[in-house]
XYZ file of C-alpha atoms in Angstrom:
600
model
C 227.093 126.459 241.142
C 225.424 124.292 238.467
C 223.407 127.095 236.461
C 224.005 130.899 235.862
C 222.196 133.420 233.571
C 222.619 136.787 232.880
C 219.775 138.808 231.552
C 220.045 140.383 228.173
C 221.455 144.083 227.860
C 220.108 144.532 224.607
C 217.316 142.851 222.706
C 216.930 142.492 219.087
C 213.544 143.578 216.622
C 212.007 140.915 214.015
C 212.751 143.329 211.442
C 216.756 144.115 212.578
C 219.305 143.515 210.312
C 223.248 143.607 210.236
C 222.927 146.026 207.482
C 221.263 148.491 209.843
C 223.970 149.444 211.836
C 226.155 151.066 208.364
C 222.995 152.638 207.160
C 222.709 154.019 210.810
C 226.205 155.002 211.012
C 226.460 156.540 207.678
C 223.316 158.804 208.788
C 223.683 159.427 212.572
C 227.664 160.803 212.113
C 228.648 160.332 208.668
C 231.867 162.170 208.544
C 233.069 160.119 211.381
C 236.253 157.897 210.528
C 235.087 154.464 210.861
C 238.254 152.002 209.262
C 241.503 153.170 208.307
C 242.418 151.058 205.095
C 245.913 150.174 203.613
C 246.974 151.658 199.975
C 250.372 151.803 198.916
C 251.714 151.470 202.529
C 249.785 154.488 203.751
C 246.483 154.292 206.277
C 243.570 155.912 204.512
C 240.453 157.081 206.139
C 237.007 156.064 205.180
C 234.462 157.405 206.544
C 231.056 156.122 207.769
C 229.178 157.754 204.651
C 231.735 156.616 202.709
C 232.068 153.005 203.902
C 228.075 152.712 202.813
C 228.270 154.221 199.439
C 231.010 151.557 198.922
C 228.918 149.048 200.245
C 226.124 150.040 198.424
C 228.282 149.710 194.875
C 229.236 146.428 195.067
C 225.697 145.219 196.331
C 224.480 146.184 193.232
C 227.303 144.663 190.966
C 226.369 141.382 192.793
C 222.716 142.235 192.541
C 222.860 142.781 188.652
C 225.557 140.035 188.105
C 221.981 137.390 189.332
C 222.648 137.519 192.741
C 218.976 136.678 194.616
C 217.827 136.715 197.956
C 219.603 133.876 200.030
C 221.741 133.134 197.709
C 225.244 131.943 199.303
C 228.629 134.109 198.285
C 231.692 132.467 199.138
C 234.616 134.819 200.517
C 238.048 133.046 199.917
C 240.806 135.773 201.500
C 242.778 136.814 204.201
C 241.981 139.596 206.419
C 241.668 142.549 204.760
C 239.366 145.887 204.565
C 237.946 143.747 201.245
C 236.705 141.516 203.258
C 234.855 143.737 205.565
C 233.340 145.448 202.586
C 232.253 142.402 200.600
C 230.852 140.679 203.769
C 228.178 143.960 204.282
C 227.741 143.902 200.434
C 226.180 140.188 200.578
C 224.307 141.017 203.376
C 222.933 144.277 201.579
C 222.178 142.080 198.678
C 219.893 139.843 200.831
C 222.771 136.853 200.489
C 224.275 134.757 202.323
C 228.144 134.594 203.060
C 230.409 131.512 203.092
C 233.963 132.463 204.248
C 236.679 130.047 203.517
C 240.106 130.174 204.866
C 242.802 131.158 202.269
C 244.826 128.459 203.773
C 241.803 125.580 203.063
C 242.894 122.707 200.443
C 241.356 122.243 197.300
C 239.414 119.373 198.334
C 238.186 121.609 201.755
C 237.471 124.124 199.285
C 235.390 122.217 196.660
C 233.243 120.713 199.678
C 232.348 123.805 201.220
C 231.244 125.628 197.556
C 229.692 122.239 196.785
C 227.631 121.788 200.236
C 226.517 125.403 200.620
C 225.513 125.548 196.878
C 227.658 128.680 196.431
C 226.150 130.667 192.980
C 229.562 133.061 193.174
C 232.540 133.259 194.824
C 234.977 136.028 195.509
C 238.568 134.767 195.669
C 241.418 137.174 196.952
C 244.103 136.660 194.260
C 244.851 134.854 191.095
C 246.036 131.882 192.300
C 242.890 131.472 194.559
C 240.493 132.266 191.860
C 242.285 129.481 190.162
C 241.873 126.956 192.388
C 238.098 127.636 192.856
C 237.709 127.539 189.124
C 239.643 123.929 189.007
C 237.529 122.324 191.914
C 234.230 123.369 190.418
C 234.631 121.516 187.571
C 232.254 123.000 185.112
C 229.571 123.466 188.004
C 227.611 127.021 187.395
C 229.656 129.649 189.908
C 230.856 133.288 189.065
C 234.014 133.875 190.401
C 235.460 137.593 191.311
C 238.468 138.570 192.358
C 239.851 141.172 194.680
C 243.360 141.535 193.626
C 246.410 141.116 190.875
C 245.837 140.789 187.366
C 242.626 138.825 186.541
C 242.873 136.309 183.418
C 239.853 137.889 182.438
C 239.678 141.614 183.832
C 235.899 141.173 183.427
C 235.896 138.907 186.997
C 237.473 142.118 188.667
C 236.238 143.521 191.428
C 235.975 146.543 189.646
C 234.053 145.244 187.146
C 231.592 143.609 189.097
C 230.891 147.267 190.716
C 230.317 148.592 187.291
C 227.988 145.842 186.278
C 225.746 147.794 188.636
C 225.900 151.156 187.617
C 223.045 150.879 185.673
C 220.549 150.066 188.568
C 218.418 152.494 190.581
C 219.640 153.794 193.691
C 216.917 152.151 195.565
C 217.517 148.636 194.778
C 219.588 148.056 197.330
C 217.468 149.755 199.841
C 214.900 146.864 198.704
C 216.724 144.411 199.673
C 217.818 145.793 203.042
C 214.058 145.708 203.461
C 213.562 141.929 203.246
C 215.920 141.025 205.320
C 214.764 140.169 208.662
C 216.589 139.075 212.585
C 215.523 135.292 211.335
C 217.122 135.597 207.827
C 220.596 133.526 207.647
C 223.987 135.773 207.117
C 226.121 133.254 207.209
C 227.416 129.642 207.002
C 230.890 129.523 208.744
C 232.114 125.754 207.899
C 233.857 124.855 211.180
C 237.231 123.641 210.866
C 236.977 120.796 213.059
C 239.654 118.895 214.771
C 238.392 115.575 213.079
C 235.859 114.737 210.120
C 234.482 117.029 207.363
C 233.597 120.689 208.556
C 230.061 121.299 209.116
C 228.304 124.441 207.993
C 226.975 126.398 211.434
C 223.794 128.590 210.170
C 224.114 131.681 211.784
C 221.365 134.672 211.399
C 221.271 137.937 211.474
C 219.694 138.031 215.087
C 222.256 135.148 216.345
C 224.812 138.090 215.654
C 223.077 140.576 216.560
C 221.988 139.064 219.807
C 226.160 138.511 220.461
C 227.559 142.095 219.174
C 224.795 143.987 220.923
C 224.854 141.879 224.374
C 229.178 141.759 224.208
C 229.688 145.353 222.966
C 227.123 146.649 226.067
C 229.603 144.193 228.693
C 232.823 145.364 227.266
C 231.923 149.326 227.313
C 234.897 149.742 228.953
C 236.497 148.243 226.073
C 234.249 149.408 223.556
C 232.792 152.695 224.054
C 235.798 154.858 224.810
C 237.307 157.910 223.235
C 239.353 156.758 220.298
C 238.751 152.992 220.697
C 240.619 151.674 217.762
C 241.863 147.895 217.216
C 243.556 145.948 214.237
C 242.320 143.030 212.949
C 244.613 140.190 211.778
C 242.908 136.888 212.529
C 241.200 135.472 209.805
C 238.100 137.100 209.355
C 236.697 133.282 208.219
C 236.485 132.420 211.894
C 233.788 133.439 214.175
C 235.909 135.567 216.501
C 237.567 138.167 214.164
C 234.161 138.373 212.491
C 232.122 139.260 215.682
C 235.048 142.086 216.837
C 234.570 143.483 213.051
C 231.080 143.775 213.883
C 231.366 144.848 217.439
C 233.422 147.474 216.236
C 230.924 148.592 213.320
C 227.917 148.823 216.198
C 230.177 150.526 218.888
C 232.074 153.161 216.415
C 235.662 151.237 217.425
C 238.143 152.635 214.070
C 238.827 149.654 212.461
C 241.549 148.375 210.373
C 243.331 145.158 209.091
C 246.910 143.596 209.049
C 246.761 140.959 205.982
C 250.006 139.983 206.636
C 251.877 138.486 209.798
C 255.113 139.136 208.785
C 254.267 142.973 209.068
C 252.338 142.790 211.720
C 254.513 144.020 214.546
C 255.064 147.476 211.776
C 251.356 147.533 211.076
C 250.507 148.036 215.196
C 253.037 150.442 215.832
C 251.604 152.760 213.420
C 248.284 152.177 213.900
C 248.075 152.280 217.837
C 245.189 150.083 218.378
C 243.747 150.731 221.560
C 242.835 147.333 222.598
C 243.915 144.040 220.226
C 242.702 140.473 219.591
C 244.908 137.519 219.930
C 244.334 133.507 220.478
C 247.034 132.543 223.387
C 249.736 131.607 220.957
C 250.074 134.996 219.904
C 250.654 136.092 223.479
C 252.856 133.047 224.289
C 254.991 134.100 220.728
C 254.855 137.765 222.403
C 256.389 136.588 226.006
C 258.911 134.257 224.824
C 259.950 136.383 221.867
C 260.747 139.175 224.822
C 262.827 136.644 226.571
C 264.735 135.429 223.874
C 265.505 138.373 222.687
C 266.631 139.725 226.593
C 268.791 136.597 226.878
C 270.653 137.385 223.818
C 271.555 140.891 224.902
C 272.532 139.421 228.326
C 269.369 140.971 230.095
C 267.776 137.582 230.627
C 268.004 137.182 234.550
C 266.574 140.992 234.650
C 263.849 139.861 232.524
C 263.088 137.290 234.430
C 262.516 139.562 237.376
C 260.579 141.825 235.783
C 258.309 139.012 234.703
C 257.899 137.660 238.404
C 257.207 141.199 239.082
C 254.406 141.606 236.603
C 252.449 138.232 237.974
C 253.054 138.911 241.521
C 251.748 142.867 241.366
C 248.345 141.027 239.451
C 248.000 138.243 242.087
C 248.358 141.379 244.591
C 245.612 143.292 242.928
C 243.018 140.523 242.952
C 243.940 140.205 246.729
C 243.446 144.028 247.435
C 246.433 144.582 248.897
C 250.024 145.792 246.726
C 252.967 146.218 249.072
C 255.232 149.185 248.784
C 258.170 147.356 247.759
C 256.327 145.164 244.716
C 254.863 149.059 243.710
C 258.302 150.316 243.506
C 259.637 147.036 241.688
C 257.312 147.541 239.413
C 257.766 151.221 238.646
C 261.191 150.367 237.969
C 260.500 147.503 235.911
C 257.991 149.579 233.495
C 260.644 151.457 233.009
C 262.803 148.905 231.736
C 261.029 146.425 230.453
C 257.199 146.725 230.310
C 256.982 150.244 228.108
C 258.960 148.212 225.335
C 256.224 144.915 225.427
C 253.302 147.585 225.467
C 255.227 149.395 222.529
C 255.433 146.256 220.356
C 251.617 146.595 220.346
C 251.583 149.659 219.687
C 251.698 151.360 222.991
C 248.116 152.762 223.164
C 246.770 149.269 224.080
C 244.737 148.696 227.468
C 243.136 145.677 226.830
C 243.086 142.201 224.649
C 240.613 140.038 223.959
C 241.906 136.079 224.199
C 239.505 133.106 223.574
C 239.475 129.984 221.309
C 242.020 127.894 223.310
C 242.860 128.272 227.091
C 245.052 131.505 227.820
C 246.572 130.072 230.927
C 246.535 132.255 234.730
C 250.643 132.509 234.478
C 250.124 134.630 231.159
C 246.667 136.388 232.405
C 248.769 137.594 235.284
C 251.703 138.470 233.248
C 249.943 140.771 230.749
C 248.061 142.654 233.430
C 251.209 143.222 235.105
C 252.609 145.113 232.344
C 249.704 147.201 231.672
C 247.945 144.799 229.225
C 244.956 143.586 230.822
C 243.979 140.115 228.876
C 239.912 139.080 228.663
C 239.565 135.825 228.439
C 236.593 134.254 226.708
C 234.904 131.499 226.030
C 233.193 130.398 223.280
C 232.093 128.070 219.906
C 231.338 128.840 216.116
C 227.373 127.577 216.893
C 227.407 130.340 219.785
C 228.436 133.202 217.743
C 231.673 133.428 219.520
C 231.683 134.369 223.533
C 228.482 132.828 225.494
C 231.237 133.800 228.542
C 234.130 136.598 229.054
C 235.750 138.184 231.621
C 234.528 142.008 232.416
C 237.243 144.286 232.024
C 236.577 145.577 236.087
C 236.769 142.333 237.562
C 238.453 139.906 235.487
C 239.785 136.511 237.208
C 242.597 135.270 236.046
C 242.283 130.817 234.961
C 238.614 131.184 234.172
C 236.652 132.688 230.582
C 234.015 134.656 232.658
C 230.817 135.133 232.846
C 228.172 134.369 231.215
C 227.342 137.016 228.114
C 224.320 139.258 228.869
C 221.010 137.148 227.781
C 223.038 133.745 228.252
C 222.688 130.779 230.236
C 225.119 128.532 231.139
C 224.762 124.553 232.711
C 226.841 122.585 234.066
C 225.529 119.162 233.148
C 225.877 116.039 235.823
C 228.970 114.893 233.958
C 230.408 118.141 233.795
C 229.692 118.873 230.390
C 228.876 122.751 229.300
C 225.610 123.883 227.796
C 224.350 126.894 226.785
C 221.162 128.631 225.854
C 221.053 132.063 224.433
C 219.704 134.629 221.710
C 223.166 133.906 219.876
C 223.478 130.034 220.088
C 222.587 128.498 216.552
C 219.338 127.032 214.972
C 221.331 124.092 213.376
C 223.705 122.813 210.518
C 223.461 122.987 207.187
C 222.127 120.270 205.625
C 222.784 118.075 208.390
C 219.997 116.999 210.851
C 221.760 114.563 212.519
C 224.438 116.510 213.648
C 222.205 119.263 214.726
C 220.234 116.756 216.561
C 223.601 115.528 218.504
C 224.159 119.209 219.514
C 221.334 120.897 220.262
C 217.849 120.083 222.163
C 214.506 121.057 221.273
C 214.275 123.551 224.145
C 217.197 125.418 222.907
C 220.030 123.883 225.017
C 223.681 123.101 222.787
C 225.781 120.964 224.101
C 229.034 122.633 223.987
C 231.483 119.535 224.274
C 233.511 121.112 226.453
C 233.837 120.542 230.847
C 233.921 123.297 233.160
C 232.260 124.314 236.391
C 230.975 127.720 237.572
C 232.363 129.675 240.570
C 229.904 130.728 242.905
C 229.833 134.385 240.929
C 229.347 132.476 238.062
C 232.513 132.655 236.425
C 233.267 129.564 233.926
C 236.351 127.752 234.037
C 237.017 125.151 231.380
C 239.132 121.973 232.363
C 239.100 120.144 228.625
C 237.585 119.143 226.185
C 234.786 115.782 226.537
C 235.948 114.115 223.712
C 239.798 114.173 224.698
C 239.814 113.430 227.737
C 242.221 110.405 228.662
C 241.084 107.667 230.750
C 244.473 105.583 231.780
C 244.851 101.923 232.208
C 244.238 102.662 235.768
C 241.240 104.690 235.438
C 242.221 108.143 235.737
C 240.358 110.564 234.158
C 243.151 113.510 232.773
C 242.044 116.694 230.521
C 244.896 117.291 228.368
C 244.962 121.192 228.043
C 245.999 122.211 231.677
C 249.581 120.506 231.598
C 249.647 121.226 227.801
C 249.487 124.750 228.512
C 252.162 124.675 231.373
C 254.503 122.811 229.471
C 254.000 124.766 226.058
C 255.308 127.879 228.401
C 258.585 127.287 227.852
C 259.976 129.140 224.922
C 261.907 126.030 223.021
C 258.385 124.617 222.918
C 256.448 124.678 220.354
C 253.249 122.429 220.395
C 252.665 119.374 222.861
C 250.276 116.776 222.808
C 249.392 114.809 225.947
C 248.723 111.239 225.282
C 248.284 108.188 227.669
C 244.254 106.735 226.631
C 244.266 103.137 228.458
C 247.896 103.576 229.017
C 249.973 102.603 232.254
C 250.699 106.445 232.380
C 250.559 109.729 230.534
C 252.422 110.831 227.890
C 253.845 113.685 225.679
C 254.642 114.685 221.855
C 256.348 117.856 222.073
C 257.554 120.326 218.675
C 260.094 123.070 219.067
C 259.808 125.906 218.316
C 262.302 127.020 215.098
C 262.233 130.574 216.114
C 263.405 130.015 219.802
C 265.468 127.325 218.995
C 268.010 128.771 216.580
C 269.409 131.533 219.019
C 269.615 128.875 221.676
C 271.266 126.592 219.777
C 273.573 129.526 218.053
C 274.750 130.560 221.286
C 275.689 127.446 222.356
C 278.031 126.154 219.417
C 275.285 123.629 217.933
C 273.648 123.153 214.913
C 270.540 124.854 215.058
C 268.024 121.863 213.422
C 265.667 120.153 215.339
C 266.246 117.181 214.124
C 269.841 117.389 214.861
C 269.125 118.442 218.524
C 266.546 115.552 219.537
C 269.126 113.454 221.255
C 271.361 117.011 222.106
C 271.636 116.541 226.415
C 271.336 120.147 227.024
C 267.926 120.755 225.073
C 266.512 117.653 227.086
C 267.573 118.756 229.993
C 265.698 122.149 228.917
C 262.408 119.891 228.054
C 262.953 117.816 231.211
C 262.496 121.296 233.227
C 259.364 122.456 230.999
C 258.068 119.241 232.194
C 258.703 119.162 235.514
C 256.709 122.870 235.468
C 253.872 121.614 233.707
C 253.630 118.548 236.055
C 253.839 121.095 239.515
C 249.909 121.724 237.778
C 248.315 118.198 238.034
C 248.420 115.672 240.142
C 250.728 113.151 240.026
C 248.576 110.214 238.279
C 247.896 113.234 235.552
C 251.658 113.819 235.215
C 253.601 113.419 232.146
C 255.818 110.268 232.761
C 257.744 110.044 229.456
C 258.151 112.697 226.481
C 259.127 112.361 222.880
C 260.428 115.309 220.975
C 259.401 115.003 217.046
C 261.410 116.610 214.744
C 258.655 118.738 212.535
C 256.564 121.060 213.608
C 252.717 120.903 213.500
C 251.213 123.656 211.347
C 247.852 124.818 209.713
C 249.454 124.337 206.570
C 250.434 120.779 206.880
C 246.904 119.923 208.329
C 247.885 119.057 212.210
C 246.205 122.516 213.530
C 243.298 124.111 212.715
C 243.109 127.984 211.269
C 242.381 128.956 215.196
C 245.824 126.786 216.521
C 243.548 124.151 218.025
C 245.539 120.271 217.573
C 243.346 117.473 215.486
C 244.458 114.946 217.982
C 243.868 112.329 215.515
C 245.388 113.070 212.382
C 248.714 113.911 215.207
C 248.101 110.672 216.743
C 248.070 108.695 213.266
C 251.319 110.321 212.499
C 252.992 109.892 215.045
C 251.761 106.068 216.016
C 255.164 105.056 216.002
C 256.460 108.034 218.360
C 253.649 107.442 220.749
C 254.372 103.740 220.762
C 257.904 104.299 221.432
C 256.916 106.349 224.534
C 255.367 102.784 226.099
C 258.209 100.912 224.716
C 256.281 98.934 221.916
């Protein structure tokens, strides 16, 4: 199949507005609990009436502090309930948000306020609202601050509420008035795997047209007695921010999780019923379970119990489970699978996966347990999903189908485009690059390769720009054997390498978590850098390997690895904030590693 489209579910008004959806809420069921918010280590309700009379006070502290009608508010934080609030409050004072990762550097920082021609910003903590105040360099830009002792308490967040005390209660009603489906909400500056992050312009409508269309295909997800989930993705990225307004429009109880390191205590007490993960959290999930089985000496029963949970999924997509994989199973649930579902709380159905390939191996594995894993597809200039899997017929190895009101092409050279009520009117002051991406008639040119199925489900095979064309002309997409090999739990991150090479290659990190126990347990120094040349931990990457490689052919196999002794992080500027690799900032790093591998 070449093209599929799905017809919309939902359509949105000229005159419909994020904004409407609180106001409606606060009105239609206002005692209802709509987030549960941390203070002081306890979950506190707030209600739908309450969550709008909130709202409503900080819209007019921004309001009376000058804040005009498409003005742009940057939002430096984590995730947080904050965040949430202050992202309806510029939107209910007819402006414009600009998140920014907490993790960006001062120079990503000081081109994103400078480019969007940010009038305020509101920074999480001190040391943030420092750093803003140092890269603006005199330039004319309030700056408020969520939390910790302010240098001047007058840049609170409190105090920017009370600045509007004095306003009429209407005022902010006024501006909810002019704001319209066409009016921008936000510019999300997309963190890019290589050159300076563009600002996507997305509208009101452009999220609209994804919550309404996603929320209506994901009922089952959605619209269910006590549907709760926990945020802790950053909320600057596309996908968090479209499942914090999915779950505004459908009623889901929302809350956030700030913090990783207490995120495992966070969903245990708040029971989400469904969660939302990029594939690295489930791979961190699944090989923190089998470390942790090894060290008690359960490993070999863990690894039954996971060959159980793929092989009872593969037996549900073929209609058919056999009496003796039902009673392995039971058995197994018993032992292993009610512990994995507890570490996520143990209320949780469903998760929704997307911004890098999940893999069918971990698909199968979570719906084995009782986790069933929908796996989307989808870019910042598309709002998020344009495809996902629906929760009653989801096939494992693809992203889905297309999003209610979407289209989706597959071009002659294989390349995916989409045309939809959420795909983007263009960049922000940048008409070339809107010009590279997009077509007059509405078609974006996703960068990405993929074919359809004949029900129209999407699979994605790589990425156009990285694919490698060897010496001898093969064409090889790096993520499938990337995502076989990065299985293994020692493994970290790998990068496949091998353009107009004899053969294909591989960087591969460990992983420091995995690799301490493993070497503790063996007598040997647990450093990475120590183990590199260790024959037992090659021999481990020599069989992660040899796995991936079973998943190619053999001109796309990996010939020759090299193990580097440091990690790649977001923090050191080798990942982006969604755990995607910039290829080329790895590959100028590591020139000399990558030569090595073709003995140069």
């Amino acid at each position: 199949m070449r093209e599929m489209t799905v017809p919309p579910a939902q359509h949105v008004e000229p005159g419909d507005s994020l904004t409407d959806m609180i106001v409606r809420n606060a009105f239609t069921d206002p005692t209802r609990i709509a987030f549960q918010r941390q203070a002081d280590g306890d979950w506190i309700d707030v209600t739908a009436a309450g969550f709008l009379r909130e709202v409503d006070d900080l819209a007019k502290g921004l309001i009376a502090s000058g804040i005009e009608p498409g003005d742009r508010v940057a939002l430096l934080s984590r995730t947080r309930y904050e965040w949430t609030l202050c992202d309806f409050a510029i939107w209910s004072a007819g402006a414009i948000t600009v998140p920014i990762y907490e993790t960006s550097s001062a120079e990503q920082i000081h081109w994103i306020l400078s480019d969007s021609g940010a009038v305020a910003c509101i920074a999480e903590s001190p040391a943030l609202a420092l750093t803003v105040a140092t890269v603006l360099d005199g330039n004319d830009c309030d700056i408020w601050q969520i939390e910790g002792p302010a240098t001047d308490p007058a840049r609170s967040l409190t105090a920017l509420r009370d600045l509007g005390t004095g306003l009429a209660d209407d005022t902010v009603a006024h501006r909810r008035e002019g704001l319209r489906s066409t009016t921008p909400a936000t510019l999300i500056y997309t963190s890019g795997t290589t050159g300076r992050p563009k600002g996507c312009a997305l509208t009101h409508g452009h999220f609209l047209g994804e919550v309404t269309n996603v929320t209506t295909q994901l009922a089952d997800v959605f619209d269910r007695p006590g549907s709760a989930t926990l945020l802790f993705l950053p909320l600057a990225h596309v996908f968090a921010r479209v499942i914090q307004l999915g779950c505004v429009h459908a009623g889901v109880v929302l809350g956030h999780s700030p913090d990783i390191k207490t995120l495992l205590d966070d969903l245990a007490e708040f029971q989400p019923t469904f969660i939302l993960a990029v594939p690295r959290v489930f791979e961190k999930v699944y090989n923190g379970a089998a470390r942790k089985a090894d060290a008690a000496g359960k490993g070999n029963i863990f690894a039954r119990a996971a060959a159980t949970a793929i092989a009872y999924s593969e037996a549900i997509d073929d209609g058919r489970i056999a009496w003796s994989l039902r009673a392995r199973h039971k058995v197994y649930d018993v032992l292993v699978y009610r512990k994995l579902r507890a570490t996520l709380g143990g209320l949780a159905t469903h998760a929704i996966s997307g911004g890098s390939p999940l893999g069918t191996r971990l698909g199968h594995f979570y719906r084995g347990i009782g986790l069933t894993v929908l796996e989307g597809y989808g870019l910042t200039e598309t709002t998020a999903a344009i495809t996902v899997n629906p929760p009653e017929a989801p096939r494992m190895g693809t992203v889905g189908q297309p999003v209610p009101g979407t289209t989706i092409r597959i071009a002659d050279d294989g390349e995916v485009l989409a045309r939809g009520p959420m795909v983007f009117g263009g960049y922000w002051n940048n008409d070339a690059a809107t010009a590279e991406a997009l077509e007059p008639d509405g078609w974006f040119h996703t960068g990405d390769i993929g074919t359809l199925d004949e029900d129209g489900y999407l699979t994605i095979t790589g990425r156009k720009k990285e694919i490698i064309v060897t010496a001898g002309g093969k064409n090889v997409a790096p993520a499938v054997i990337e995502d076989r090999i990065r299985a293994h739990p020692l493994i970290s991150q790998v990068m496949v390498v091998g353009d107009n090479e004899p053969f294909v290659g591989a960087l591969i990190t460990l992983d420091a978590e995995a690799l301490e126990p493993w070497a503790l347990a063996r007598g040997k120094t647990p450093s990475a850098a120590g183990l590199i040349e260790d024959a037992e931990l090659l021999a481990e990457i020599d069989s992660a390997i040899a796995e991936g490689n079973k998943a190619v052919s053999k001109a796309e196999s990996v010939r020759a690895h090299r193990i580097v002794p440091r990690d790649w992080t977001v923090e050191e500027g080798q990942l982006t904030p969604s755990m995607k690799l910039k290829r080329a900032i790895v590959a100028k790093e590591h020139a000399a590693d990558i030569e090595a591998l073709y003995g140069r």
